[in-house]
Coordinates of C-alpha atoms in Angstrom, one line a residue:
M1 CA 41.7 79.4 100.5
G2 CA 40.8 78.3 104.0
R3 CA 38.5 80.4 106.2
K4 CA 40.2 82.5 108.8
S5 CA 39.2 81.9 112.4
R6 CA 37.0 84.6 113.9
I7 CA 39.1 84.6 117.1
Q8 CA 42.3 85.0 115.1
T9 CA 40.9 87.9 113.1
E10 CA 39.5 89.7 116.2
D11 CA 42.8 89.3 118.1
K12 CA 44.8 90.7 115.2
K13 CA 42.3 93.6 114.7
N14 CA 42.5 94.3 118.5
A15 CA 46.3 94.5 118.3
E16 CA 46.4 96.7 115.2
G17 CA 43.7 99.0 116.6
N18 CA 45.7 99.5 119.7
R19 CA 49.0 100.0 117.8
G20 CA 50.6 96.6 118.6
W21 CA 50.7 94.0 121.2
K22 CA 50.5 95.0 124.9
I23 CA 52.0 92.0 126.6
G24 CA 51.7 90.9 130.2
I25 CA 54.1 88.2 131.4
Y26 CA 52.8 86.0 134.2
I27 CA 55.2 84.2 136.5
R28 CA 54.4 82.0 139.5
L29 CA 56.6 80.3 142.0
S30 CA 54.9 77.9 144.4
K31 CA 56.0 77.3 148.0
E32 CA 57.0 73.8 147.0
D33 CA 59.2 75.2 144.2
A34 CA 60.8 77.7 146.6
G35 CA 61.5 75.0 149.2
S36 CA 63.0 72.6 146.6
G37 CA 65.7 75.0 145.5
N38 CA 65.0 74.1 141.9
E39 CA 66.7 76.9 139.9
S40 CA 64.9 75.8 136.7
E41 CA 61.6 76.9 138.1
S42 CA 62.8 80.1 139.8
V43 CA 61.3 83.5 139.2
I44 CA 64.6 84.7 137.5
N45 CA 64.6 81.7 135.2
Q46 CA 60.9 82.0 134.3
R47 CA 61.4 85.7 133.5
K48 CA 64.4 85.0 131.3
I49 CA 62.6 82.3 129.3
N50 CA 59.5 84.4 128.8
L51 CA 61.5 87.5 127.8
E52 CA 63.6 85.6 125.3
F53 CA 60.5 84.1 123.8
V54 CA 58.7 87.4 123.4
E55 CA 61.8 89.0 121.8
E56 CA 62.0 86.1 119.3
K57 CA 58.2 85.8 118.7
F58 CA 57.4 89.4 118.2
R59 CA 60.6 90.7 116.6
Q60 CA 58.8 91.6 113.4
E61 CA 55.7 93.1 115.1
L62 CA 55.1 96.1 117.2
Y63 CA 54.8 95.2 120.9
E64 CA 55.3 96.5 124.4
I65 CA 55.8 94.6 127.6
V66 CA 53.3 96.4 129.9
G67 CA 54.4 94.5 133.0
T68 CA 55.6 91.3 134.6
Y69 CA 53.1 89.8 137.1
V70 CA 54.8 87.6 139.7
D71 CA 53.1 85.5 142.4
D72 CA 55.9 84.3 144.6
G73 CA 55.0 81.5 147.0
H74 CA 51.4 81.1 145.9
S75 CA 49.5 78.0 144.9
G76 CA 48.1 77.7 141.4
T77 CA 44.9 76.0 142.6
T78 CA 43.0 79.2 143.3
E79 CA 43.0 82.3 141.1
D80 CA 41.3 84.5 143.7
E81 CA 44.2 84.2 146.2
R82 CA 46.9 85.2 143.8
P83 CA 47.4 89.0 143.9
A84 CA 49.5 89.3 140.8
F85 CA 47.1 87.1 138.8
Q86 CA 44.2 89.3 140.0
R87 CA 46.1 92.5 138.8
L88 CA 46.7 90.8 135.4
C89 CA 42.9 90.1 135.0
Q90 CA 42.1 93.7 136.0
D91 CA 44.6 95.1 133.5
I92 CA 43.0 92.9 130.8
E93 CA 39.6 94.3 131.6
M94 CA 40.9 97.8 131.5
R95 CA 42.4 97.1 128.0
K96 CA 45.9 97.7 129.2
I97 CA 46.9 94.2 128.1
N98 CA 45.8 92.3 125.0
C99 CA 48.3 89.4 125.2
V100 CA 49.3 87.1 128.1
V101 CA 52.6 85.1 128.0
C102 CA 53.5 82.4 130.6
K103 CA 56.0 79.5 130.7
T104 CA 53.5 76.6 130.9
L105 CA 49.8 76.0 131.7
S106 CA 50.8 74.6 135.1
R107 CA 52.4 78.0 136.0
A108 CA 49.0 79.7 135.3
F109 CA 46.7 77.0 136.6
R110 CA 46.6 73.9 138.6
N111 CA 42.8 74.0 138.9
Y112 CA 41.0 72.4 136.0
A113 CA 37.8 74.4 136.4
D114 CA 39.7 77.8 136.6
Q115 CA 41.7 76.9 133.5
G116 CA 38.6 76.2 131.5
K117 CA 36.9 79.4 132.6
F118 CA 39.9 81.5 131.9
L119 CA 40.8 80.1 128.4
E120 CA 37.3 79.5 127.1
Q121 CA 35.3 82.4 128.6
F122 CA 37.4 85.2 130.1
L123 CA 40.1 85.7 127.4
P124 CA 37.7 85.5 124.4
A125 CA 35.3 87.9 126.1
W126 CA 38.1 90.5 126.3
N127 CA 39.8 89.6 122.9
C128 CA 43.0 88.8 124.7
R129 CA 45.6 86.5 123.2
F130 CA 47.1 83.7 125.4
I131 CA 50.5 82.1 124.7
T132 CA 52.4 79.4 126.6
V133 CA 56.1 78.9 125.9
G134 CA 56.5 75.3 127.0
N135 CA 54.7 72.1 126.3
P136 CA 51.9 72.1 125.4
H137 CA 52.6 75.2 123.3
I138 CA 49.4 77.3 123.1
D139 CA 48.7 80.4 121.0
T140 CA 45.0 81.3 120.8
M141 CA 45.5 83.6 117.8
E142 CA 47.8 81.5 115.6
D143 CA 46.2 78.1 116.3
P144 CA 42.8 78.6 117.9
E145 CA 41.6 75.2 116.8
Y146 CA 44.3 73.6 119.0
M147 CA 42.3 75.0 122.0
Q148 CA 39.6 72.4 121.1
N149 CA 42.2 69.6 121.2
M150 CA 41.8 67.0 124.0
E151 CA 45.4 67.6 125.0
I152 CA 44.5 70.9 126.6
P153 CA 41.8 69.7 129.1
I154 CA 43.7 66.5 129.7
N155 CA 46.8 68.5 130.6
G156 CA 44.7 70.7 132.8
L157 CA 43.2 67.7 134.5
M158 CA 46.7 66.2 135.1
N159 CA 47.9 69.5 136.6
D160 CA 44.8 69.5 138.8
R161 CA 45.4 65.9 140.0
Y162 CA 49.0 66.6 140.6
A163 CA 48.1 69.6 142.8
A164 CA 45.7 67.4 144.7
K165 CA 48.3 64.7 145.3
T166 CA 50.9 67.3 146.3
S167 CA 48.5 68.9 148.7
E168 CA 47.7 65.6 150.3
D169 CA 51.4 64.6 150.6
V170 CA 52.2 68.0 152.2
R171 CA 49.3 67.6 154.6
R172 CA 50.4 64.2 155.7
T173 CA 54.0 65.4 156.2
F174 CA 52.8 68.3 158.3
Q175 CA 50.6 65.9 160.4
I176 CA 53.6 63.6 161.1
K177 CA 55.7 66.7 162.1
Q178 CA 52.9 68.0 164.4
S179 CA 52.5 64.6 166.1
K180 CA 56.3 64.7 167.0
G181 CA 56.0 68.2 168.4
E182 CA 57.8 69.8 165.5
F183 CA 56.9 73.4 164.7
I184 CA 55.5 73.8 161.1
G185 CA 54.5 77.4 161.0
A186 CA 55.9 80.0 158.6
F187 CA 56.8 82.3 161.5
A188 CA 57.7 81.4 165.1
P189 CA 55.3 82.7 167.8
Y190 CA 56.2 86.1 169.3
G191 CA 58.8 85.5 172.0
Y192 CA 60.5 82.6 170.1
L193 CA 62.8 82.1 167.0
K194 CA 63.3 79.1 164.8
K195 CA 66.5 77.3 165.5
P196 CA 69.0 78.1 162.7
E197 CA 70.0 74.5 162.4
N198 CA 66.5 73.1 162.7
K199 CA 63.5 75.2 161.4
N200 CA 61.1 72.9 163.2
A201 CA 62.4 73.7 166.7
L202 CA 61.9 76.8 168.8
V203 CA 64.4 78.8 170.9
I204 CA 63.7 81.8 173.1
D205 CA 64.0 85.3 171.6
K206 CA 65.3 87.1 174.8
E207 CA 64.0 90.6 173.9
A208 CA 60.5 89.5 173.0
A209 CA 60.3 87.0 175.8
E210 CA 60.8 89.8 178.3
V211 CA 57.7 91.5 176.9
V212 CA 55.7 88.2 177.2
R213 CA 56.8 87.8 180.8
R214 CA 55.8 91.4 181.5
I215 CA 52.3 90.8 180.0
Y216 CA 51.8 87.8 182.4
E217 CA 53.1 89.8 185.4
L218 CA 50.8 92.7 184.7
F219 CA 47.8 90.4 184.3
L220 CA 48.5 88.6 187.6
E221 CA 48.9 92.0 189.3
G222 CA 45.4 92.8 188.4
V223 CA 45.9 94.9 185.3
S224 CA 43.1 94.4 182.8
Q225 CA 43.9 93.3 179.3
S226 CA 42.9 96.7 177.9
G227 CA 45.2 98.2 180.5
I228 CA 48.0 96.0 179.3
V229 CA 47.4 97.1 175.7
R230 CA 47.7 100.8 176.8
Y231 CA 50.8 100.0 178.9
L232 CA 52.6 98.4 175.9
N233 CA 51.6 101.2 173.5
E234 CA 52.5 104.0 175.9
H235 CA 55.9 102.4 176.5
G236 CA 56.7 102.3 172.8
I237 CA 57.0 98.5 172.6
L238 CA 56.6 97.2 169.1
C239 CA 53.6 95.0 168.4
P240 CA 54.5 91.4 167.3
A241 CA 54.0 92.1 163.5
L242 CA 56.2 95.2 163.5
Y243 CA 58.8 93.6 165.7
K244 CA 59.1 90.7 163.2
R245 CA 59.4 93.1 160.3
E246 CA 61.6 95.9 161.7
K247 CA 63.7 94.2 164.4
Q248 CA 64.0 90.7 162.9
G249 CA 63.9 91.8 159.2
M250 CA 61.3 89.2 158.3
K251 CA 58.8 89.5 155.4
Y252 CA 56.0 88.9 157.9
Q253 CA 52.5 88.8 156.5
N254 CA 49.2 88.5 158.4
P255 CA 46.0 88.2 156.3
Y256 CA 44.0 89.7 159.2
F257 CA 46.3 92.6 160.1
N258 CA 48.3 95.2 158.3
P259 CA 50.9 96.8 160.6
A260 CA 51.4 99.7 158.3
E261 CA 47.7 100.7 158.8
D262 CA 47.5 99.8 162.5
P263 CA 51.0 99.5 164.1
L264 CA 49.8 99.3 167.7
W265 CA 49.1 96.5 170.2
S266 CA 45.5 95.3 170.3
Y267 CA 43.3 93.5 172.8
S268 CA 43.2 90.3 170.7
T269 CA 47.0 90.2 170.5
V270 CA 47.4 90.4 174.3
H271 CA 44.5 87.9 174.8
N272 CA 46.1 85.4 172.4
I273 CA 49.5 85.6 174.2
L274 CA 47.8 85.0 177.6
K275 CA 46.1 81.9 176.2
N276 CA 48.8 80.3 174.1
P277 CA 50.3 77.1 175.7
V278 CA 53.4 77.6 173.6
Y279 CA 54.7 79.9 176.4
C280 CA 54.7 77.1 179.0
G281 CA 56.7 74.8 176.7
D282 CA 53.9 73.0 174.9
M283 CA 53.3 72.7 171.1
V284 CA 49.7 73.0 170.1
Q285 CA 49.1 72.9 166.4
G286 CA 46.4 71.9 163.9
R287 CA 43.7 74.2 165.4
S288 CA 42.5 75.1 161.9
K289 CA 42.6 73.6 158.4
V290 CA 41.7 74.6 154.8
K291 CA 38.5 73.2 153.4
S292 CA 40.4 71.7 150.4
Y293 CA 43.4 72.2 148.1
K294 CA 41.1 74.4 146.0
V295 CA 39.2 76.2 148.6
H296 CA 41.7 77.9 151.0
I297 CA 39.2 79.1 153.5
Q298 CA 40.3 78.3 157.1
E299 CA 37.9 76.4 159.3
P300 CA 38.3 75.5 163.0
V301 CA 39.3 71.9 164.1
P302 CA 37.6 70.4 167.2
K303 CA 39.8 70.7 170.2
E304 CA 40.1 66.9 170.7
K305 CA 41.7 66.7 167.3
W306 CA 44.4 69.3 167.9
A307 CA 48.1 68.1 167.8
V308 CA 49.3 68.7 171.4
V309 CA 52.8 67.7 172.5
K310 CA 54.0 68.8 175.9
N311 CA 57.5 70.1 176.9
T312 CA 58.8 70.4 173.3
H313 CA 60.8 73.6 174.0
E314 CA 62.0 75.9 176.7
A315 CA 59.2 77.7 178.5
I316 CA 59.0 81.4 178.8
I317 CA 56.3 81.2 181.5
Q318 CA 56.2 78.6 184.3
R319 CA 53.4 76.1 183.9
E320 CA 51.9 77.0 187.4
I321 CA 51.7 80.6 186.4
F322 CA 50.3 79.8 183.0
N323 CA 47.6 77.6 184.6
R324 CA 46.7 80.3 187.1
V325 CA 46.3 82.8 184.3
Q326 CA 44.0 80.4 182.4
E327 CA 41.8 80.1 185.6
L328 CA 41.6 83.9 185.8
L329 CA 40.7 84.3 182.2
K330 CA 37.7 82.0 182.8
R331 CA 36.4 84.4 185.5
D332 CA 33.9 87.2 184.9
T333 CA 36.3 90.1 185.3
R334 CA 34.8 92.6 183.0
T335 CA 35.7 96.2 183.6
S336 CA 35.4 99.6 181.9
P337 CA 37.5 99.9 178.8
R338 CA 39.0 103.1 180.3
K339 CA 40.0 101.4 183.5
N340 CA 43.6 100.0 183.6
S341 CA 43.2 97.6 186.5
L342 CA 40.7 95.1 187.8
Y343 CA 39.1 95.5 191.2
L344 CA 40.6 93.4 194.0
F345 CA 37.9 90.8 194.2
S346 CA 36.9 90.8 190.5
G347 CA 36.0 87.2 189.4
F348 CA 36.4 85.7 192.9
L349 CA 33.0 86.4 194.5
R350 CA 29.9 84.3 194.0
C351 CA 26.5 84.1 195.7
A352 CA 26.4 81.1 198.0
D353 CA 22.8 80.3 197.1
C354 CA 22.3 80.9 193.4
G355 CA 26.0 80.5 192.5
R356 CA 26.1 83.6 190.2
A357 CA 28.8 86.3 190.5
M358 CA 28.5 89.2 192.9
V359 CA 28.4 92.7 191.5
R360 CA 30.2 95.8 192.8
S361 CA 28.4 99.0 193.7
E362 CA 29.4 102.3 195.3
V363 CA 26.9 103.9 197.8
K364 CA 27.7 107.1 199.6
G365 CA 31.5 106.6 199.2
N366 CA 31.4 103.0 200.4
V367 CA 31.8 99.9 198.2
Y368 CA 29.3 97.0 198.5
Y369 CA 28.8 93.7 196.8
Y370 CA 25.4 92.3 195.8
C371 CA 24.2 89.1 194.3
S372 CA 23.9 89.8 190.5
T373 CA 20.7 87.8 190.2
Y374 CA 19.0 89.9 192.9
K375 CA 20.4 93.2 191.5
N376 CA 20.1 92.7 187.7
R377 CA 17.6 89.9 187.1
S378 CA 14.9 89.3 189.7
K379 CA 14.5 90.4 193.4
I380 CA 12.4 87.3 194.0
A381 CA 14.8 84.8 192.5
C382 CA 17.5 85.5 195.1
T383 CA 18.3 87.8 198.0
K384 CA 20.8 90.6 198.4
H385 CA 23.7 88.8 200.1
T386 CA 25.1 92.2 200.8
I387 CA 28.7 92.6 202.1
R388 CA 30.8 95.7 202.5
H389 CA 34.2 95.7 200.8
N390 CA 36.2 96.7 203.9
N391 CA 34.6 94.0 206.0
L392 CA 35.1 91.4 203.2
E393 CA 38.8 92.4 202.9
E394 CA 39.3 92.1 206.6
A395 CA 37.7 88.7 206.8
V396 CA 39.7 87.3 203.8
L397 CA 42.9 88.7 205.3
T398 CA 42.1 86.9 208.6
G399 CA 41.3 83.7 206.7
I400 CA 44.5 83.7 204.7
N401 CA 46.7 84.4 207.7
M402 CA 45.0 81.6 209.6
Q403 CA 45.7 79.1 206.8
I404 CA 49.3 80.2 206.7
H405 CA 49.6 79.5 210.4
L406 CA 47.9 76.1 210.1
R407 CA 50.2 75.1 207.3
T408 CA 53.5 76.4 208.5
D409 CA 53.5 76.0 212.3
P410 CA 55.3 72.7 213.1
A411 CA 53.1 71.9 216.1
E412 CA 49.9 72.6 214.2
I413 CA 51.1 70.5 211.3
H414 CA 52.0 67.6 213.6
R415 CA 48.6 67.8 215.3
R416 CA 46.8 67.7 211.9
L417 CA 48.8 64.8 210.6
L418 CA 48.1 62.7 213.7
K419 CA 44.4 63.5 213.3
S420 CA 44.4 62.7 209.6
P421 CA 42.3 59.5 209.1
E422 CA 43.9 59.0 205.7
R423 CA 47.3 59.0 207.3
S424 CA 46.3 56.5 209.9
V425 CA 44.7 54.1 207.4
K426 CA 47.8 54.2 205.2
R427 CA 50.1 53.5 208.2
E428 CA 48.0 50.5 209.2
I429 CA 48.1 49.1 205.7
L430 CA 51.9 49.4 205.5
K431 CA 52.3 47.7 208.9
E432 CA 50.1 44.9 207.8
I433 CA 52.1 44.4 204.6
I434 CA 55.3 44.3 206.6
G435 CA 53.9 41.7 209.0
Q436 CA 52.7 39.4 206.1
N437 CA 56.0 39.6 204.4
K438 CA 57.9 38.7 207.6
V439 CA 55.6 35.6 208.1
E440 CA 56.3 34.5 204.5
I441 CA 60.1 34.9 205.0
D442 CA 59.9 32.7 208.1
R443 CA 58.0 30.1 206.2
I444 CA 60.6 30.0 203.3
M445 CA 63.5 29.9 205.8
G446 CA 61.8 26.7 207.2
Y447 CA 61.7 25.2 203.7
R448 CA 65.4 26.1 203.2
R449 CA 66.4 24.3 206.4
E450 CA 64.4 21.2 205.4
I451 CA 66.1 20.9 202.0
Y452 CA 69.5 21.2 203.6
Q453 CA 68.6 18.3 205.9
D454 CA 67.3 16.3 202.9
W455 CA 70.6 16.8 201.1
K456 CA 72.5 15.6 204.2
D457 CA 70.3 12.5 204.4
C458 CA 70.9 11.9 200.7
T459 CA 67.2 12.2 199.9
I460 CA 68.0 14.8 197.2
T461 CA 71.1 15.3 195.1
R462 CA 73.5 18.2 195.6
E463 CA 72.4 19.8 192.3
D464 CA 68.7 19.7 193.4
F465 CA 69.7 21.3 196.7
L466 CA 71.6 24.1 195.1
Q467 CA 68.9 24.8 192.6
M468 CA 66.1 24.9 195.3
R469 CA 68.2 27.0 197.6
E470 CA 68.7 29.6 194.9
I471 CA 65.0 29.8 194.3
Y472 CA 64.2 30.3 198.0
D473 CA 67.0 32.9 198.4
G474 CA 65.5 34.9 195.5
K475 CA 62.1 34.9 197.1
I476 CA 63.5 35.9 200.5
K477 CA 65.4 38.8 198.8
S478 CA 62.3 40.0 197.1
L479 CA 60.3 40.0 200.3
E480 CA 63.0 41.8 202.2
E481 CA 63.0 44.5 199.5
K482 CA 59.2 45.0 199.9
I483 CA 59.6 45.3 203.7
R484 CA 62.4 48.0 203.1
T485 CA 60.1 49.9 200.7
C486 CA 57.2 49.9 203.2
K487 CA 59.4 51.1 206.0
E488 CA 60.7 54.0 203.9
E489 CA 57.1 54.9 203.1
M490 CA 56.2 54.9 206.8
K491 CA 59.2 57.1 207.5
K492 CA 58.0 59.6 204.9
K493 CA 54.6 59.7 206.6
E494 CA 56.2 60.6 209.9
N495 CA 57.6 63.8 208.3
L496 CA 56.1 66.9 209.9
E497 CA 55.7 68.7 206.6
N498 CA 53.5 67.4 203.8
P499 CA 55.7 67.3 200.7
A500 CA 52.7 66.8 198.4
D501 CA 51.5 70.3 199.1
P502 CA 52.8 72.6 196.4
Y503 CA 51.7 75.7 198.2
L504 CA 53.5 75.1 201.5
H505 CA 56.8 76.8 200.6
D506 CA 55.0 79.7 199.0
L507 CA 52.9 80.2 202.1
K508 CA 56.1 80.3 204.3
K509 CA 57.6 83.2 202.3
Y510 CA 54.6 85.4 203.1
G511 CA 54.7 85.1 206.9
N512 CA 52.0 87.3 208.5
I513 CA 50.3 89.3 205.7
K514 CA 49.3 92.9 206.4
R515 CA 47.5 93.7 203.2
I516 CA 45.8 91.6 200.5
S517 CA 46.8 92.1 196.9
R518 CA 45.2 90.6 193.8
E519 CA 48.4 88.6 193.1
L520 CA 48.0 87.0 196.5
L521 CA 44.4 86.1 195.9
T522 CA 45.2 84.5 192.5
E523 CA 47.9 82.4 194.1
F524 CA 45.9 81.0 197.0
V525 CA 42.1 81.5 196.6
D526 CA 39.9 79.6 194.3
F527 CA 36.7 81.5 195.0
I528 CA 34.8 83.1 197.9
E529 CA 31.1 82.4 198.6
V530 CA 29.0 85.1 200.2
Y531 CA 26.1 84.1 202.3
E532 CA 23.3 86.3 203.8
K533 CA 24.2 88.4 206.9
G534 CA 27.7 89.0 205.7
N535 CA 28.9 85.4 206.2
I536 CA 31.6 84.2 203.8
C537 CA 33.3 80.9 203.0
I538 CA 36.8 81.0 201.3
N539 CA 37.7 78.0 199.1
F540 CA 41.5 77.7 199.0
R541 CA 43.6 76.2 196.2
F542 CA 45.4 73.5 198.2
S543 CA 46.4 70.0 197.4
E544 CA 43.5 68.4 199.4
G545 CA 41.0 70.1 197.2
K546 CA 38.5 72.5 198.7
E547 CA 39.7 73.7 202.0
L548 CA 37.3 76.1 203.6
F549 CA 37.5 79.1 206.0
C550 CA 34.1 80.4 207.1
K551 CA 33.7 83.8 208.7
K552 CA 30.5 84.9 210.4
G553 CA 29.4 88.4 211.2
A554 CA 31.2 90.2 208.4
K555 CA 27.8 91.9 207.8
S556 CA 27.5 95.5 206.8
S557 CA 24.5 97.7 206.4
Y558 CA 23.7 101.3 205.6

């Protein structure tokens, strides 16, 4: 009589001692299976096959199906990222289960190393039986020697390689889609929906888009990001995660955030919305990647390797506004977490000597600004550069109104254009080009008259004459077109208004400003330099680059 396997004996004793088999059925449906629409690999079908097998296999034994463990939409390459598989292992350790049944090895594992650890170490340590229904058919109790067969590790290795190839194919497909500006995310960004007829394209979600616009408006008005968070929560506006689940009925999941535990807007959510280029119509993807098909830890990708495609979908925020917000986000605009709005000049003031930001201070009811180097770091590294808020505001108001006058008054514009050296140089160049082309036309007309005379004198044939005339006529036509283009360019230069200035029409709508707002500052001012004795220099955001307004005597003391 052959010797019984120790594993077989222990498994059977384990089952008898616990009054029968306590079975856990494991089912896994990967994202690839779900996307393929393959009914043969569906959760329902796997459950049916496993249940029928258990009923047939254990019909003469005492058994109980403790539970069915389903990982829907999870990869088989990592055991630690499959919640149902983790629960199965915990129940084995708690002696709730002594037998695991699954359809095939590939349903349980596509990681060769995990398969070996589970079958050769974990299950034997807990005296747990393992059965696969399909090929290769495994039963660690009935045929433990088969576990030493080369077919098992070879099958595991093939599953592992298949997973690696599938992962690489999926990665390449995603990269191609990203390079074309096609959206590949599981969920559309807040403010957008996936097109019903094309899941790789975005359309505006009107309700959420209004919230996005309001966030940008509040920020430009000077409301701090913390203040925006409070505004959204106090007005009962659903945070993006809850909105997707409750309003849109999506099975939204975020590994970093559980809306059930924290259903409110947060600083990071508002900050990410303010920084996301998707809202000005650009698709930016590939900012992170997994380490490998086995290690699903996300790691950042260098910015130069991101997949950026501009103007792929309808924008919620105008590009000019988005760019202005990005400039403001770079500024030092820290404020108290309890304060809802930023101070008027937050992020705009810098010391003219050391270049560092100015800091705000209140003394005897008056607000002053000081060089941060002098106040916080060293009184010998820089000087005070003190300026009183009221004097600064008055000087900036004067400077902005002066710029509006200089740029919108027709007489002033005409005077500036005439004085512009750049304009004069361009005009002279155009006149010179026109003159050269006219001389060339006269020369060719002379050649044309000569060939006509040659034909009349029978020096050349009629065919030669017609061919040469066609060539000369073509050259004359080309030169006349160049002259016409140059004249049109000169006419444009005579225009009193400079069409290249994107701020001109915005300036006109303001007229004479009575009071400065933060929105006005963000629209027209780049930064303000503060010198000693209360002198300031305003750097405006105009097409020529840095256009300065300097004001002396805005000094204040106490």
